[in-house]
Coordinates of C-alpha atoms in Angstrom, one line a residue:
I1 CA -12.9 63.1 -8.9
K2 CA -16.0 61.9 -8.7
N3 CA -17.7 64.4 -9.3
L4 CA -15.1 66.0 -13.2
N5 CA -15.4 62.0 -14.0
L6 CA -20.2 62.4 -14.5
T7 CA -21.1 62.8 -17.8
G8 CA -23.3 64.8 -19.6
K9 CA -25.8 62.9 -18.8
Q10 CA -25.2 62.0 -15.2
K11 CA -25.5 65.8 -14.3
F12 CA -27.9 66.3 -16.5
N13 CA -29.6 63.4 -14.5
T14 CA -29.0 65.1 -11.2
I15 CA -30.6 68.0 -12.1
A16 CA -33.2 67.4 -13.0
I17 CA -34.6 65.2 -9.9
T18 CA -33.0 68.4 -8.0
L19 CA -35.5 70.4 -9.5
D20 CA -38.0 68.3 -9.6
K21 CA -36.9 68.1 -5.3
Y22 CA -37.5 71.9 -5.2
K23 CA -41.6 71.8 -6.9
L24 CA -42.0 70.7 -3.2
L25 CA -40.8 73.0 -1.7
P26 CA -43.9 76.3 -0.4
E27 CA -44.2 78.6 -3.3
V28 CA -43.4 81.7 -1.1
M29 CA -40.4 80.5 1.7
P30 CA -40.9 82.6 4.6
P31 CA -39.2 85.6 5.3
K32 CA -36.2 83.8 7.4
Y33 CA -35.5 80.3 7.9
I34 CA -33.1 77.5 8.6
W35 CA -31.7 75.0 5.5
V36 CA -30.0 72.5 5.7
N37 CA -28.4 70.8 3.2
L38 CA -27.4 67.4 3.9
P39 CA -25.4 66.1 1.7
A40 CA -23.5 69.5 0.8
Y41 CA -22.8 69.4 4.5
H42 CA -23.8 72.9 6.0
L43 CA -26.4 74.9 6.7
K44 CA -27.6 78.4 6.2
V45 CA -29.7 81.2 7.5
W46 CA -32.0 82.9 5.3
S47 CA -33.7 86.5 5.6
A48 CA -35.6 86.8 2.1
D49 CA -32.8 87.4 -0.1
T50 CA -29.7 87.0 1.9
I51 CA -27.1 84.0 3.8
V52 CA -26.5 85.6 7.3
L53 CA -25.4 82.7 9.0
E54 CA -23.4 79.5 7.5
S55 CA -21.9 77.2 8.9
K56 CA -20.6 73.3 8.3
I57 CA -22.6 71.1 9.3
I58 CA -22.3 66.8 10.4
C59 CA -25.7 65.1 9.5
G60 CA -26.4 60.8 9.6
K61 CA -23.6 58.3 8.8
P62 CA -25.7 56.5 5.1
N63 CA -26.9 53.3 7.7
T64 CA -28.3 56.0 10.7
P65 CA -29.5 58.6 7.6
T66 CA -30.8 61.9 8.7
P67 CA -34.3 62.5 8.0
I68 CA -35.9 65.0 5.3
L69 CA -38.5 67.1 6.8
T70 CA -40.2 70.1 7.2
S71 CA -40.2 72.1 11.5
A72 CA -39.5 74.9 12.9
I73 CA -36.6 76.0 15.9
S74 CA -38.9 75.7 19.7
D75 CA -36.4 76.0 22.2
L76 CA -32.5 75.5 22.9
V77 CA -31.8 73.6 26.2
L78 CA -28.0 75.0 26.7
Y79 CA -25.7 72.0 29.0
P80 CA -28.5 68.9 27.8
T81 CA -27.8 65.8 28.3
W82 CA -28.0 63.1 26.7
T83 CA -30.8 60.1 26.7
V84 CA -29.6 57.0 24.0
P85 CA -32.2 56.3 21.5
T86 CA -33.4 52.8 21.9
S87 CA -32.7 52.1 18.3
I88 CA -28.2 53.1 19.3
I89 CA -29.1 50.6 22.4
S90 CA -30.2 47.8 20.7
K91 CA -27.6 47.3 18.1
E92 CA -24.6 48.7 20.0
M93 CA -24.8 49.3 23.4
L94 CA -26.6 45.8 24.2
P95 CA -24.4 44.2 22.6
G96 CA -21.5 46.2 25.0
L97 CA -23.3 45.4 28.2
K98 CA -23.8 41.6 27.5
R99 CA -19.7 42.0 27.3
N100 CA -19.2 43.5 30.3
T101 CA -21.3 45.3 32.5
S102 CA -18.6 48.2 32.7
Y103 CA -19.6 49.5 29.3
L104 CA -21.4 52.1 29.9
A105 CA -19.2 52.9 33.2
R106 CA -16.8 53.5 30.6
K107 CA -18.6 55.8 28.0
G108 CA -19.6 58.3 31.0
L109 CA -23.0 57.4 30.5
Y110 CA -25.3 55.4 33.2
L111 CA -28.3 53.4 34.0
L112 CA -31.8 54.6 35.0
N113 CA -35.1 52.3 36.5
G114 CA -38.7 53.5 35.0
K115 CA -38.5 56.3 38.3
G116 CA -35.9 57.9 36.6
E117 CA -33.5 56.4 39.6
K118 CA -30.1 55.3 39.2
I119 CA -29.2 51.2 38.7
N120 CA -26.2 49.3 38.5
P121 CA -25.4 47.5 35.9
A122 CA -23.8 44.7 36.9
N123 CA -27.4 44.0 39.0
I124 CA -28.8 43.0 35.4
N125 CA -29.3 39.7 33.0
W126 CA -28.6 41.6 30.8
A127 CA -28.6 38.0 28.8
K128 CA -32.1 37.1 28.5
Y129 CA -32.9 41.1 25.9
T130 CA -32.4 40.7 22.4
K131 CA -34.0 43.8 22.1
G132 CA -35.0 46.7 24.0
I133 CA -34.8 47.2 27.3
P134 CA -37.3 48.3 30.6
Y135 CA -34.2 50.9 31.7
R136 CA -33.1 54.2 29.8
I137 CA -29.5 55.1 29.3
Q138 CA -28.3 58.2 30.0
Q139 CA -25.4 60.4 30.5
G140 CA -25.0 63.6 32.6
S141 CA -24.1 67.2 31.2
G142 CA -20.9 69.2 30.9
D143 CA -18.5 69.5 28.2
G144 CA -18.3 65.7 27.7
N145 CA -21.6 65.6 26.6
A146 CA -21.8 63.6 22.9
L147 CA -24.2 67.2 22.3
G148 CA -22.2 69.1 24.0
V149 CA -23.8 72.0 25.1
I150 CA -26.3 73.2 24.1
K151 CA -28.9 71.0 21.4
F152 CA -31.6 73.4 19.2
N153 CA -35.4 71.7 19.9
F154 CA -38.2 70.5 16.9
K155 CA -40.9 68.7 16.9
N156 CA -40.5 65.2 14.3
P157 CA -41.2 61.9 14.3
F158 CA -37.2 60.8 14.6
S159 CA -36.8 61.5 18.1
V160 CA -33.8 64.2 15.6
Y161 CA -32.5 67.5 17.5
L162 CA -29.4 70.3 15.8
H163 CA -26.5 70.5 18.3
D164 CA -23.2 71.1 19.5
T165 CA -20.6 67.9 19.6
N166 CA -18.4 67.6 21.6
Q167 CA -16.5 65.8 18.8
R168 CA -15.5 68.9 16.9
Y169 CA -12.2 68.5 15.2
L170 CA -15.2 66.3 13.0
F171 CA -16.2 69.2 11.0
K172 CA -11.5 68.9 9.3
N173 CA -13.3 65.8 7.3
S174 CA -14.6 66.3 4.0
V175 CA -16.8 63.8 4.0
R176 CA -19.3 64.6 7.5
S177 CA -21.9 61.1 7.7
L178 CA -20.7 60.3 10.8
S179 CA -23.7 60.8 13.3
H180 CA -26.9 58.4 14.4
G181 CA -28.9 61.4 12.5
C182 CA -29.0 64.5 14.2
V183 CA -27.3 67.0 12.9
R184 CA -24.5 69.0 14.2
V185 CA -23.1 72.6 13.7
Q186 CA -20.4 73.8 14.1
E187 CA -21.1 77.4 14.1
W188 CA -24.6 77.0 17.3
Q189 CA -23.4 79.5 19.2
K190 CA -24.2 82.0 16.2
L191 CA -27.1 80.1 15.2
A192 CA -28.2 81.0 19.0
N193 CA -27.2 84.7 18.7
F194 CA -29.0 85.0 16.0
L195 CA -32.4 83.0 16.9
I196 CA -31.9 85.4 19.9
R197 CA -32.2 88.7 18.7
N198 CA -34.4 87.5 16.1
D199 CA -36.7 86.9 18.8
S200 CA -35.6 90.6 20.5
M201 CA -36.5 92.3 17.2
N202 CA -39.4 91.3 17.5
L203 CA -41.1 91.9 20.9
K204 CA -44.4 91.7 20.9
R205 CA -46.1 95.2 23.3
N206 CA -46.4 94.7 26.4
D207 CA -43.9 91.5 25.8
S208 CA -40.2 91.1 27.7
M209 CA -36.9 89.3 27.6
H210 CA -35.2 88.1 30.7
Y211 CA -32.1 87.2 28.2
N212 CA -30.0 88.0 25.5
T213 CA -26.7 86.8 23.3
D214 CA -24.7 88.1 26.6
S215 CA -26.9 85.7 29.0
I216 CA -25.9 82.5 26.6
I217 CA -22.3 83.5 26.3
N218 CA -22.6 83.9 30.5
W219 CA -24.3 80.4 31.2
I220 CA -22.4 78.8 29.1
A221 CA -18.7 79.7 31.0
H222 CA -20.5 79.0 34.7
K223 CA -22.3 75.6 32.8
E224 CA -25.5 76.4 33.9
K225 CA -28.1 74.8 32.8
H226 CA -30.8 76.3 30.6
T227 CA -33.9 75.9 28.7
I228 CA -34.7 78.8 26.5
E229 CA -37.9 79.1 24.5
V230 CA -38.0 80.8 21.0
K231 CA -40.9 83.2 21.0
N232 CA -40.5 83.2 16.7
K233 CA -40.1 79.9 15.8
M234 CA -37.7 79.8 13.1
P235 CA -38.3 77.4 10.7
L236 CA -36.6 74.2 9.4
Y237 CA -35.8 73.0 6.5
I238 CA -33.5 69.2 6.2
R239 CA -33.6 68.5 2.5
Y240 CA -31.2 66.0 0.0
F241 CA -30.3 68.5 -3.2
S242 CA -27.4 67.0 -4.7
C243 CA -26.6 69.5 -6.9
E244 CA -27.5 73.3 -6.6
N245 CA -26.4 77.0 -7.3
I246 CA -23.1 78.4 -6.0
N247 CA -22.5 82.5 -7.8
G248 CA -23.9 80.8 -10.7
S249 CA -23.0 77.5 -11.0
I250 CA -23.5 74.4 -10.9
K251 CA -21.8 72.2 -7.5
F252 CA -22.4 68.9 -7.5
Y253 CA -22.0 66.6 -4.4
D254 CA -21.6 63.1 -3.4
D255 CA -25.1 60.8 -3.6
I256 CA -24.5 60.1 0.4
Y257 CA -27.7 57.5 1.4
G258 CA -27.8 56.7 -2.8
E259 CA -31.4 59.0 -2.6
D260 CA -30.6 59.9 -5.9
K261 CA -29.5 56.3 -7.5
D262 CA -32.5 54.8 -6.4
L263 CA -34.8 58.2 -8.2
K264 CA -32.5 57.9 -11.0
Q265 CA -33.2 54.0 -11.5
K266 CA -36.6 55.0 -11.0
F267 CA -37.3 58.2 -13.7
F268 CA -34.2 57.4 -16.1
A269 CA -33.4 53.4 -16.4
G270 CA -33.3 53.0 -20.4
K271 CA -33.3 55.6 -21.4

């Protein structure tokens, strides 16, 4: 309904801003790459001019937005642990610990000191901490882990990644800006298979692989922890395009982070 009520001028401004963002992309895109469009809540894998994989995603909330970035998938981690970012500790977990020291246990989390040893939260005077804490908070691997059963790592300064989730039911929502900044991928199995097949098809001479797509299925079935290097680093583009061409028609998406609103005020104020 919101998109039906957009005026011609509003649509024009959105298209103009989006076209300007396209100018910031490389003149020639890589032969294969992963494309994440946050307002569209989707991920696409491109091979030449063909979309070979599509998936729904869940991205960051408006107050913890997923960053715009360019990187490359470097490795996969099966049954990862989750180390809670300091921002989440300060905003959510420290207040919870001050209320009740059993807060972490109820959420399946544990406290680690600088040596990596588990310590009892009840032995800490939480009242003396106002922002950060000199401890790490971690969640063990397993089906209940916030990252699900797989994590896709890529170099970035924001400590974000692509991953599965233990809240897969949220993919049915039409509005999916729900995370702390990472991108949850519904079709994580297909994405992992694509990366492994791509490596197997591009093996260098005298090189070999000790795993395949069946290995992933078997390891997950047996809940085995593995880190798998992606030999052919897969380019990744996380972008914020609030309209795009879909089968010859322009589709408009909600400006979930207000980014386009700010740009429109900057470039089109009074016009």
